[in-house]
Amino acid sequence: MASLHQVVEQLALAAASFNHTIAVNGSTPSNVLPSGPLKRLAAITSMLVSMSALRDWALLLVIGSLFEVARRSLSSFWTSLVDAFFITATFDEDDASYQWILTWLSKQPSWRDIRYVTVSTDTGRGVYAQQSYSDRDSISKEPSYMPAESHSYTLWYKSHWMSVTRVSVSNHGGWSSRDSLQLRILSRRQRILGEILEEAKKNWLETQKDSLTVWVSNSDNMWIPLARRLKRPLDSIVLDPGVREFLVEDVEDFLANKAWYQERGIPFRRGYLLYGAPGSGKTSVIQAIAGELCLDVYMLTLSRSGLDDTSLATLLSNLPDRCIVLMEDIDAAFYHGLSRDSGSSTITSSTETRARDRPPMSGDSAGRLSLSGILNAIDGITANEGRVLFATTNKYDVLDPALCRPGRMDLRLEFHHASRYQAKELFKRFFAPSPVEVTEKNTVTDGESHLGDPHLIDLTSPTESQGPTLEPSEKSSRSLYSGLFHRSHAPKLSAQELSVLADQFATGVPERQITMAALQGYLMTHKATPFKAVTGISTWVEKEVAEGQH
């Protein structure tokens, strides 16, 4: 094939021949350079075609075009063939089905034979090949085995060949990435994909039966899993009689009566405002309710940097149907200058002076979220239905009345300091024997022992006939911190003995003056010495009350 240099030489020869013809004839003959634009163009074209180099280049162009057409035709044919015999599904990591498929993969026998994986301890993303989250002793930071990025795996499912590919795409200038899984199944039966999704969801729910997922929002206004927490037993929450049961039954009744709301045209939403003293169990009861009703918790922080009215509305509209939205310390937004108008820095509540005990947040993020934006996000036209909203605050008076009205906060419940009933029940929970301890042999540790008649327990006169003294000897080197460690088992108390000690403990606790968190902290220092906990409660209470007054 002629080179460019040869083409140039041929053009030069043609030009020289044309000039020689003009020189010989003295004029331009009509057969050399025809007159008229079309004739001149035809002549130039005929001259170019006569050059072998240009013919070779044109031939190369035609052959290349034919190859490209053939390639595209084959690619289109292959795509049509794949679509006819394969089912392809893509799962984005921001969707719940992504976790379903990861968990489902871990259950497949062929998955255990893969040799190329990505190991991760991120509890929100992994495929657990050995242990599931139902193991209560291994819920966090277990190694997980994920499909390696841009790597394909093949496996069989119900006699169907399938491949799995994990793809990671960078966004926002490469600062973050988003993963997706592509599932390709060799089958003409569309129902096979539905069977896989149904089985994957079932396996996922099975692994979640003893835990709940806590979600938070990121800067892209997307919900991402933050952590998984063990479900807290409902009976571990010690409240006044009937309060705990009332809350659970009310939430359960709401979730079970969607049709009732729809028939009457009432938005299917419900809000709860829990307010009162710090450390009174507001957040704990929310966690227990979420575990009891198998609901995930979506934590919404109003002071998050970059959160504005539009972002808040987007987050709340993207919630699933059955979930708990948690706004903790909602009064903190008012400390930062929240008002009814966006951009304003004044507080519209009549208790403005109470909100001045904390300085406003630095930067402009505090002024981007307005009270009207919060109200519209909670019960506006864009608000999602089916969710349960829980808000907590330590200062109810700071909140705007519009936020607390029914339809936004349908139920408002105040939490007080500990009552004697709560102190008694908390003591029982600390020292009640576990099922394992019941079968063990009763032992006496640190000088404490069982008493013959619990009605005759005397905690103030160790010299009387009560068996060994309740206080350990001062000569004991472990006497000061003997109740701090689980290695020192508490004495096994009968139900009657435990009840009597609990009554005596509750007698030393003044009504509504000590928080439940403080009582729990005190009992933690005596978790192996219940008698010492009873004898020392009065002294400890006097100290706590005196410190609280200062």
Coordinates of C-alpha atoms in Angstrom, one line a residue:
M1 CA 0.0 0.0 0.0
A2 CA 1.3 3.4 -1.0
S3 CA 2.7 5.7 1.7
L4 CA 2.0 9.4 2.2
H5 CA 5.4 10.2 0.6
Q6 CA 4.4 8.3 -2.6
V7 CA 1.1 10.2 -2.8
V8 CA 2.9 13.5 -2.6
E9 CA 5.3 12.5 -5.3
Q10 CA 2.5 11.4 -7.6
L11 CA 0.7 14.8 -7.0
A12 CA 3.9 16.6 -7.9
L13 CA 4.3 14.6 -11.1
A14 CA 0.7 15.3 -12.1
A15 CA 1.2 19.0 -11.6
A16 CA 4.4 19.0 -13.6
S17 CA 2.8 17.1 -16.5
F18 CA -0.1 19.7 -16.4
N19 CA 2.4 22.6 -16.6
H20 CA 4.3 20.9 -19.4
T21 CA 1.1 20.6 -21.5
I22 CA 0.3 24.3 -21.0
A23 CA 3.9 25.2 -22.1
V24 CA 3.8 23.1 -25.3
N25 CA 0.3 24.2 -26.5
G26 CA 0.6 27.8 -25.3
S27 CA -2.9 27.6 -23.8
T28 CA -5.0 25.4 -21.6
P29 CA -6.8 22.8 -23.8
S30 CA -10.4 21.9 -23.2
N31 CA -9.5 18.3 -22.6
V32 CA -6.9 19.2 -20.0
L33 CA -8.9 21.5 -17.8
P34 CA -12.6 21.6 -18.7
S35 CA -14.5 24.7 -18.1
G36 CA -17.3 24.9 -15.6
P37 CA -17.3 23.9 -11.9
L38 CA -18.8 20.5 -12.4
K39 CA -16.4 19.6 -15.2
R40 CA -13.4 20.9 -13.2
L41 CA -14.5 18.8 -10.2
A42 CA -14.9 15.7 -12.4
A43 CA -11.5 16.2 -13.8
I44 CA -9.9 16.6 -10.4
T45 CA -11.7 13.5 -9.1
S46 CA -10.6 11.5 -12.1
M47 CA -7.1 12.6 -11.5
L48 CA -7.2 11.6 -7.8
V49 CA -8.8 8.2 -8.6
S50 CA -6.0 7.5 -11.0
M51 CA -3.5 7.6 -8.1
S52 CA -3.0 4.1 -6.7
A53 CA -2.2 5.4 -3.1
L54 CA -5.6 7.0 -2.8
R55 CA -7.3 3.9 -4.1
D56 CA -5.5 1.9 -1.4
W57 CA -6.6 4.3 1.3
A58 CA -10.2 4.2 0.1
L59 CA -10.2 0.5 0.1
L60 CA -8.8 0.4 3.7
L61 CA -11.6 2.8 4.7
V62 CA -14.3 0.6 3.2
I63 CA -12.9 -2.6 4.8
G64 CA -12.6 -0.9 8.2
S65 CA -16.2 0.2 7.9
L66 CA -17.4 -3.3 7.0
F67 CA -15.6 -4.7 10.0
E68 CA -17.1 -2.1 12.4
V69 CA -20.6 -2.8 11.0
A70 CA -20.0 -6.6 11.5
R71 CA -18.8 -6.0 15.0
R72 CA -21.8 -3.9 16.0
S73 CA -24.1 -6.4 14.4
L74 CA -22.6 -9.3 16.3
S75 CA -22.7 -7.3 19.5
S76 CA -26.3 -6.5 19.0
F77 CA -27.0 -10.1 18.2
W78 CA -25.2 -11.3 21.3
T79 CA -27.1 -8.8 23.5
S80 CA -30.4 -10.0 22.0
L81 CA -29.3 -13.6 22.6
V82 CA -28.3 -12.9 26.2
D83 CA -31.6 -11.1 26.8
A84 CA -33.5 -14.1 25.4
F85 CA -31.8 -16.7 27.5
F86 CA -30.5 -14.8 30.6
I87 CA -32.1 -12.8 33.3
T88 CA -30.0 -9.8 34.5
A89 CA -30.7 -7.9 37.7
T90 CA -28.7 -5.1 39.3
F91 CA -28.7 -4.4 43.1
D92 CA -27.5 -1.0 44.3
E93 CA -25.9 -0.9 47.8
D94 CA -28.3 1.9 48.8
D95 CA -31.2 -0.4 48.5
A96 CA -32.2 -3.0 51.1
S97 CA -32.1 -5.8 48.4
Y98 CA -28.3 -5.4 48.2
Q99 CA -28.0 -6.8 51.7
W100 CA -30.5 -9.5 51.0
I101 CA -28.4 -10.8 48.1
L102 CA -25.2 -10.6 50.1
T103 CA -26.8 -12.7 52.9
W104 CA -28.3 -15.1 50.4
L105 CA -24.9 -15.7 48.8
S106 CA -23.4 -16.6 52.1
K107 CA -26.0 -19.5 52.3
Q108 CA -25.1 -21.0 49.0
P109 CA -22.9 -24.1 49.2
S110 CA -20.8 -23.1 46.2
W111 CA -20.0 -19.7 47.8
R112 CA -17.8 -21.4 50.4
D113 CA -15.5 -22.6 47.7
I114 CA -14.6 -19.2 46.2
R115 CA -10.9 -18.3 46.3
Y116 CA -10.9 -14.6 45.6
V117 CA -12.8 -12.4 48.1
T118 CA -12.7 -9.1 49.9
V119 CA -12.6 -9.4 53.7
S120 CA -14.3 -6.7 55.6
T121 CA -15.3 -6.0 59.2
D122 CA -17.9 -3.4 58.2
T123 CA -21.1 -4.7 59.9
G124 CA -23.3 -2.9 57.4
R125 CA -22.0 -4.5 54.2
G126 CA -20.6 -7.9 54.6
V127 CA -21.5 -11.4 53.7
Y128 CA -21.0 -13.6 56.8
A129 CA -19.9 -17.0 55.7
Q130 CA -19.4 -18.6 59.1
Q131 CA -21.7 -16.9 61.7
S132 CA -24.9 -14.9 61.4
Y133 CA -26.1 -12.1 63.5
S134 CA -28.4 -14.4 65.4
D135 CA -25.3 -15.3 67.4
R136 CA -25.6 -12.8 70.3
D137 CA -22.0 -13.2 71.3
S138 CA -20.6 -12.3 67.9
I139 CA -22.7 -9.5 66.6
S140 CA -20.0 -7.0 65.9
K141 CA -16.7 -6.9 64.0
E142 CA -16.9 -10.4 62.7
P143 CA -14.9 -10.9 59.4
S144 CA -17.2 -10.9 56.4
Y145 CA -16.5 -12.1 52.9
M146 CA -17.6 -9.9 50.1
P147 CA -17.3 -10.4 46.3
A148 CA -14.1 -8.8 45.1
E149 CA -14.5 -5.7 43.0
S150 CA -14.9 -6.2 39.3
H151 CA -14.7 -9.9 39.7
S152 CA -17.2 -12.4 38.5
Y153 CA -18.3 -15.6 40.3
T154 CA -20.3 -18.5 38.9
L155 CA -22.5 -20.8 40.9
W156 CA -25.5 -23.0 40.5
Y157 CA -29.0 -22.5 42.0
K158 CA -31.7 -25.0 41.4
S159 CA -30.0 -26.4 38.3
H160 CA -29.6 -22.8 36.9
W161 CA -26.2 -21.4 36.0
M162 CA -25.7 -17.9 37.3
S163 CA -22.9 -15.3 37.7
V164 CA -22.4 -12.6 40.3
T165 CA -20.3 -9.5 39.6
R166 CA -19.6 -6.6 42.0
V167 CA -19.0 -3.2 40.4
S168 CA -17.8 -0.1 42.2
V169 CA -18.4 3.3 40.6
S170 CA -16.7 6.5 41.8
N171 CA -18.7 9.6 42.2
H172 CA -18.3 13.2 43.4
G173 CA -14.9 13.6 41.9
G174 CA -13.6 10.3 43.1
W175 CA -14.1 11.1 46.8
S176 CA -16.6 8.3 47.3
S177 CA -17.8 5.2 45.5
R178 CA -21.0 3.2 45.2
D179 CA -21.1 -0.5 44.9
S180 CA -23.6 -2.6 43.0
L181 CA -24.1 -6.3 42.4
Q182 CA -25.1 -7.7 39.0
L183 CA -26.8 -11.1 39.0
R184 CA -27.1 -13.0 35.7
I185 CA -29.2 -16.2 35.6
L186 CA -29.4 -18.6 32.7
S187 CA -33.1 -19.2 32.5
R188 CA -36.0 -18.2 30.4
R189 CA -38.3 -18.4 33.4
Q190 CA -38.8 -14.9 34.9
R191 CA -40.1 -16.3 38.1
I192 CA -36.7 -17.6 39.1
L193 CA -35.6 -14.1 40.0
G194 CA -38.6 -13.7 42.3
E195 CA -37.9 -16.9 44.0
I196 CA -34.3 -15.8 44.7
L197 CA -35.5 -12.5 46.1
E198 CA -38.1 -14.1 48.3
E199 CA -35.5 -16.6 49.6
A200 CA -32.9 -13.8 50.1
K201 CA -35.4 -11.7 52.1
K202 CA -36.3 -14.6 54.2
N203 CA -32.7 -15.4 55.0
W204 CA -32.0 -11.7 55.8
L205 CA -34.9 -11.5 58.2
E206 CA -33.7 -14.7 59.9
T207 CA -30.3 -13.2 60.5
Q208 CA -32.0 -10.0 61.9
K209 CA -34.3 -11.7 64.4
D210 CA -32.0 -10.9 67.4
S211 CA -30.7 -7.5 66.2
L212 CA -31.9 -4.2 64.8
T213 CA -30.2 -1.9 62.3
V214 CA -29.5 1.7 63.1
W215 CA -29.5 4.0 60.1
V216 CA -28.1 7.6 59.7
S217 CA -28.1 10.1 56.9
N218 CA -25.0 11.1 54.9
S219 CA -24.1 14.3 53.1
D220 CA -25.9 13.0 49.9
N221 CA -29.2 12.8 51.9
M222 CA -29.2 9.0 51.7
W223 CA -29.8 6.6 54.5
I224 CA -26.9 4.3 55.2
P225 CA -26.6 1.6 57.9
L226 CA -24.4 2.8 60.8
A227 CA -24.5 -0.3 63.1
R228 CA -26.4 -3.3 64.2
R229 CA -27.4 -3.6 67.8
L230 CA -28.8 -6.5 69.8
K231 CA -32.4 -6.2 70.6
R232 CA -32.9 -5.0 74.1
P233 CA -35.4 -7.1 76.1
L234 CA -38.6 -5.2 76.8
D235 CA -38.6 -6.3 80.4
S236 CA -35.2 -4.8 81.0
I237 CA -36.9 -1.4 80.9
V238 CA -38.0 -0.4 84.4
L239 CA -40.8 2.2 84.2
D240 CA -43.8 3.0 86.3
P241 CA -46.5 0.3 86.1
G242 CA -48.3 0.2 82.8
V243 CA -46.2 2.8 80.9
R244 CA -44.0 0.4 79.0
E245 CA -46.9 -1.8 78.0
F246 CA -49.0 1.1 77.0
L247 CA -46.3 2.4 74.6
V248 CA -45.8 -0.9 73.0
E249 CA -49.4 -1.7 72.5
D250 CA -50.1 1.8 71.1
V251 CA -47.3 1.5 68.5
E252 CA -48.4 -2.1 67.6
D253 CA -52.0 -1.0 67.3
F254 CA -51.0 1.8 64.9
L255 CA -49.0 -0.4 62.6
A256 CA -51.7 -3.0 62.4
N257 CA -54.5 -0.6 61.4
K258 CA -53.4 0.9 58.1
A259 CA -56.7 0.2 56.5
W260 CA -58.6 2.0 59.3
Y261 CA -56.6 5.2 58.6
Q262 CA -57.1 4.9 54.8
E263 CA -60.8 4.5 55.1
R264 CA -61.2 7.7 57.1
G265 CA -58.7 9.7 55.1
I266 CA -56.3 10.1 58.0
P267 CA -52.6 10.2 57.2
F268 CA -51.0 7.0 58.3
R269 CA -48.4 8.5 60.6
R270 CA -47.9 8.7 64.4
G271 CA -45.6 10.7 66.5
Y272 CA -44.5 10.4 70.1
L273 CA -42.8 13.0 72.2
L274 CA -40.9 11.7 75.2
Y275 CA -39.7 14.5 77.5
G276 CA -38.4 14.8 81.0
A277 CA -35.4 14.4 83.2
P278 CA -32.1 13.2 81.6
G279 CA -31.3 9.6 82.4
S280 CA -34.9 8.6 82.9
G281 CA -35.0 5.9 80.2
K282 CA -36.4 7.7 77.1
T283 CA -34.0 6.4 74.6
S284 CA -33.8 3.0 76.2
V285 CA -37.5 2.4 75.9
I286 CA -37.4 3.4 72.2
Q287 CA -34.7 0.8 71.6
A288 CA -36.7 -1.8 73.4
I289 CA -39.8 -1.0 71.4
A290 CA -37.9 -1.2 68.1
G291 CA -36.6 -4.7 69.1
E292 CA -39.9 -5.9 70.3
L293 CA -41.7 -5.0 67.1
C294 CA -38.8 -5.8 64.7
L295 CA -38.4 -2.2 63.5
D296 CA -35.2 -0.5 62.3
V297 CA -34.2 2.8 63.8
Y298 CA -33.5 5.8 61.6
M299 CA -31.6 8.5 63.6
L300 CA -32.2 12.0 62.3
T301 CA -29.8 14.7 63.7
L302 CA -31.2 18.1 63.1
S303 CA -27.9 19.8 63.8
R304 CA -26.1 17.8 61.0
S305 CA -23.9 20.0 58.8
G306 CA -25.5 20.9 55.5
L307 CA -29.0 19.8 56.5
D308 CA -31.6 22.2 55.2
D309 CA -35.4 22.1 54.6
T310 CA -35.1 20.4 51.3
S311 CA -32.7 17.8 52.6
L312 CA -34.9 17.0 55.6
A313 CA -38.0 16.6 53.4
T314 CA -36.0 14.3 51.1
L315 CA -34.8 12.1 54.0
L316 CA -38.2 11.7 55.5
S317 CA -39.8 11.0 52.2
N318 CA -37.3 8.2 51.5
L319 CA -38.2 6.2 54.7
P320 CA -39.5 2.7 54.4
D321 CA -43.1 2.0 55.5
R322 CA -42.4 0.2 58.8
C323 CA -39.6 1.9 60.8
I324 CA -38.9 4.2 63.7
V325 CA -37.6 7.7 63.1
L326 CA -35.7 9.0 66.1
M327 CA -35.0 12.7 66.8
E328 CA -33.0 12.8 70.0
D329 CA -32.7 16.1 71.9
I330 CA -35.0 17.9 69.5
D331 CA -34.7 21.0 71.8
A332 CA -31.1 21.3 70.7
A333 CA -32.3 22.7 67.4
F334 CA -33.9 25.6 69.3
Y335 CA -30.7 26.4 71.1
H336 CA -29.2 27.0 67.6
G337 CA -31.6 29.7 66.7
L338 CA -34.4 27.7 64.9
S339 CA -37.4 29.8 64.0
R340 CA -40.4 29.8 61.8
D341 CA -38.6 31.6 59.0
S342 CA -35.6 30.1 57.2
G343 CA -32.5 32.1 57.8
S344 CA -33.8 33.8 60.9
S345 CA -31.8 33.5 64.1
T346 CA -34.6 34.2 66.7
I347 CA -36.6 31.7 68.7
T348 CA -40.3 32.1 68.5
S349 CA -41.0 30.2 71.7
S350 CA -42.3 32.3 74.6
T351 CA -39.5 30.8 76.7
E352 CA -36.8 32.4 74.8
T353 CA -34.6 33.2 77.8
R354 CA -34.4 29.5 78.7
A355 CA -32.7 28.8 75.4
R356 CA -29.9 31.2 75.9
D357 CA -28.0 29.0 78.3
R358 CA -26.1 27.5 75.4
P359 CA -24.3 29.4 72.6
P360 CA -25.5 29.2 69.0
M361 CA -23.7 26.8 66.7
S362 CA -20.9 28.3 64.7
G363 CA -21.2 28.5 60.9
D364 CA -24.2 28.9 58.7
S365 CA -25.6 25.4 58.9
A366 CA -27.7 26.2 61.9
G367 CA -29.7 28.9 60.0
R368 CA -30.5 26.7 57.0
L369 CA -33.1 24.6 58.8
S370 CA -36.3 26.4 59.7
L371 CA -39.2 25.4 62.0
S372 CA -41.6 25.5 59.1
G373 CA -39.4 23.1 57.2
I374 CA -39.5 20.7 60.1
L375 CA -43.2 20.9 60.4
N376 CA -43.7 20.3 56.7
A377 CA -41.3 17.4 56.7
I378 CA -43.2 15.7 59.6
D379 CA -46.8 16.1 58.3
G380 CA -46.6 18.0 55.0
I381 CA -47.6 16.8 51.6
T382 CA -44.2 15.2 51.0
A383 CA -44.2 13.3 54.4
N384 CA -44.0 9.6 54.2
E385 CA -46.6 7.4 55.7
G386 CA -46.2 4.2 57.8
R387 CA -43.4 5.4 59.9
V388 CA -43.3 5.9 63.7
L389 CA -41.7 9.2 64.9
F390 CA -40.1 9.4 68.3
A391 CA -38.7 12.7 69.5
T392 CA -37.0 13.2 72.9
T393 CA -36.2 16.3 74.8
N394 CA -35.1 17.3 78.2
K395 CA -36.7 20.8 78.0
Y396 CA -40.3 20.6 76.9
D397 CA -40.9 24.3 77.4
V398 CA -38.4 25.3 74.7
L399 CA -40.4 23.6 72.0
D400 CA -42.7 25.5 69.8
P401 CA -46.4 24.7 70.4
A402 CA -46.9 24.0 66.7
L403 CA -44.4 21.1 66.9
C404 CA -46.2 19.5 69.8
R405 CA -49.8 19.5 68.5
P406 CA -51.6 16.3 67.6
G407 CA -50.9 15.1 64.1
R408 CA -47.2 15.8 64.6
M409 CA -46.7 14.6 68.2
D410 CA -49.9 12.5 68.8
L411 CA -48.8 11.3 72.2
R412 CA -46.7 13.2 74.7
L413 CA -45.3 11.3 77.7
E414 CA -43.3 12.8 80.6
F415 CA -40.5 10.8 82.2
H416 CA -39.7 11.5 85.8
H417 CA -37.0 10.7 88.3
A418 CA -37.1 7.2 89.7
S419 CA -39.9 6.2 92.0
R420 CA -39.5 3.7 94.8
Y421 CA -41.3 1.1 92.6
Q422 CA -38.7 1.6 89.9
A423 CA -35.9 1.3 92.4
K424 CA -37.3 -1.9 93.7
E425 CA -37.7 -3.5 90.3
L426 CA -34.2 -2.4 89.2
F427 CA -32.7 -4.0 92.3
K428 CA -34.6 -7.3 91.5
R429 CA -33.3 -7.3 87.9
F430 CA -29.7 -6.8 89.1
F431 CA -29.7 -9.7 91.6
A432 CA -32.3 -12.1 90.2
P433 CA -30.6 -15.4 89.5
S434 CA -30.1 -16.2 85.8
P435 CA -31.2 -19.6 84.4
V436 CA -27.6 -20.8 84.5
E437 CA -27.0 -19.7 88.0
V438 CA -30.1 -21.5 89.3
T439 CA -28.5 -24.8 88.5
E440 CA -25.2 -24.0 90.1
K441 CA -24.3 -24.8 93.6
N442 CA -25.1 -21.9 96.1
T443 CA -21.8 -20.4 97.2
V444 CA -20.9 -17.6 99.6
T445 CA -18.4 -15.0 98.5
D446 CA -16.9 -12.0 100.1
G447 CA -18.3 -12.8 103.5
E448 CA -22.0 -12.7 102.4
S449 CA -24.4 -15.6 103.0
H450 CA -28.0 -16.7 102.9
L451 CA -30.2 -15.9 105.8
G452 CA -32.6 -18.4 107.3
D453 CA -35.6 -16.1 107.5
P454 CA -35.7 -13.1 105.1
H455 CA -38.2 -11.3 107.2
L456 CA -35.6 -11.0 110.0
I457 CA -32.9 -9.5 107.9
D458 CA -31.2 -6.8 109.9
L459 CA -28.8 -4.7 107.9
T460 CA -27.8 -2.4 110.7
S461 CA -26.9 -4.7 113.5
P462 CA -24.2 -7.2 112.4
T463 CA -23.6 -8.4 116.0
E464 CA -27.0 -9.9 116.3
S465 CA -27.9 -13.4 115.4
Q466 CA -28.0 -13.0 111.7
G467 CA -25.2 -15.4 110.8
P468 CA -22.0 -13.9 109.4
T469 CA -21.8 -10.1 109.2
L470 CA -22.9 -8.5 106.0
E471 CA -19.9 -6.2 105.8
P472 CA -16.6 -7.9 104.9
S473 CA -13.7 -7.6 107.3
E474 CA -11.7 -4.4 107.2
K475 CA -8.6 -6.6 107.0
S476 CA -9.6 -8.0 103.7
S477 CA -7.5 -6.6 100.9
R478 CA -10.4 -6.9 98.4
S479 CA -13.1 -5.4 100.6
L480 CA -13.2 -2.0 98.9
Y481 CA -13.8 -3.1 95.4
S482 CA -15.1 -6.6 95.9
G483 CA -18.5 -5.9 94.3
L484 CA -17.1 -4.4 91.0
F485 CA -16.2 -7.6 89.2
H486 CA -18.3 -10.4 87.7
R487 CA -15.7 -12.9 88.9
S488 CA -17.1 -12.4 92.4
H489 CA -20.5 -14.0 92.0
A490 CA -23.4 -12.6 94.1
P491 CA -25.0 -14.9 96.6
K492 CA -27.9 -16.9 95.4
L493 CA -31.0 -15.4 96.8
S494 CA -34.4 -16.9 96.9
A495 CA -37.4 -15.0 95.5
Q496 CA -38.5 -14.1 99.1
E497 CA -35.1 -12.9 100.1
L498 CA -34.7 -10.9 97.0
S499 CA -38.1 -9.3 97.5
V500 CA -37.3 -8.3 101.1
L501 CA -33.9 -6.8 100.1
A502 CA -35.5 -4.9 97.2
D503 CA -38.1 -3.4 99.6
Q504 CA -35.4 -2.3 101.9
F505 CA -33.4 -0.9 99.1
A506 CA -36.4 1.1 97.7
T507 CA -37.1 2.5 101.2
G508 CA -33.7 4.2 101.1
V509 CA -34.5 5.9 97.8
P510 CA -36.5 9.2 98.0
E511 CA -39.4 9.5 95.7
R512 CA -38.6 11.3 92.4
Q513 CA -35.2 12.7 93.4
I514 CA -32.7 10.3 91.8
T515 CA -32.5 9.4 88.1
M516 CA -32.7 5.8 87.0
A517 CA -29.3 6.2 85.3
A518 CA -27.8 7.2 88.7
L519 CA -29.4 4.2 90.5
Q520 CA -28.1 1.9 87.8
G521 CA -24.6 3.3 88.2
Y522 CA -24.7 2.8 91.9
L523 CA -25.8 -0.8 91.6
M524 CA -23.1 -1.5 89.0
T525 CA -20.6 -0.9 91.8
H526 CA -22.3 -3.5 93.9
K527 CA -23.4 -6.1 91.3
A528 CA -21.8 -8.9 93.4
T529 CA -22.7 -7.6 96.8
P530 CA -26.5 -7.0 97.2
F531 CA -26.3 -6.6 101.0
K532 CA -23.8 -3.9 100.7
A533 CA -25.9 -2.1 98.1
V534 CA -28.8 -2.0 100.6
T535 CA -26.7 -0.8 103.6
G536 CA -25.0 1.9 101.6
I537 CA -27.9 3.3 99.7
S538 CA -28.9 6.0 102.3
T539 CA -25.4 7.4 102.4
W540 CA -25.1 7.4 98.7
V541 CA -28.5 9.1 98.2
E542 CA -27.6 11.9 100.7
K543 CA -24.4 12.5 98.7
E544 CA -26.2 12.6 95.3
V545 CA -28.9 14.9 96.6
A546 CA -26.3 17.3 98.1
E547 CA -24.3 17.3 94.8
G548 CA -27.5 17.9 92.8
Q549 CA -28.4 21.0 94.9
H550 CA -25.0 22.5 94.0

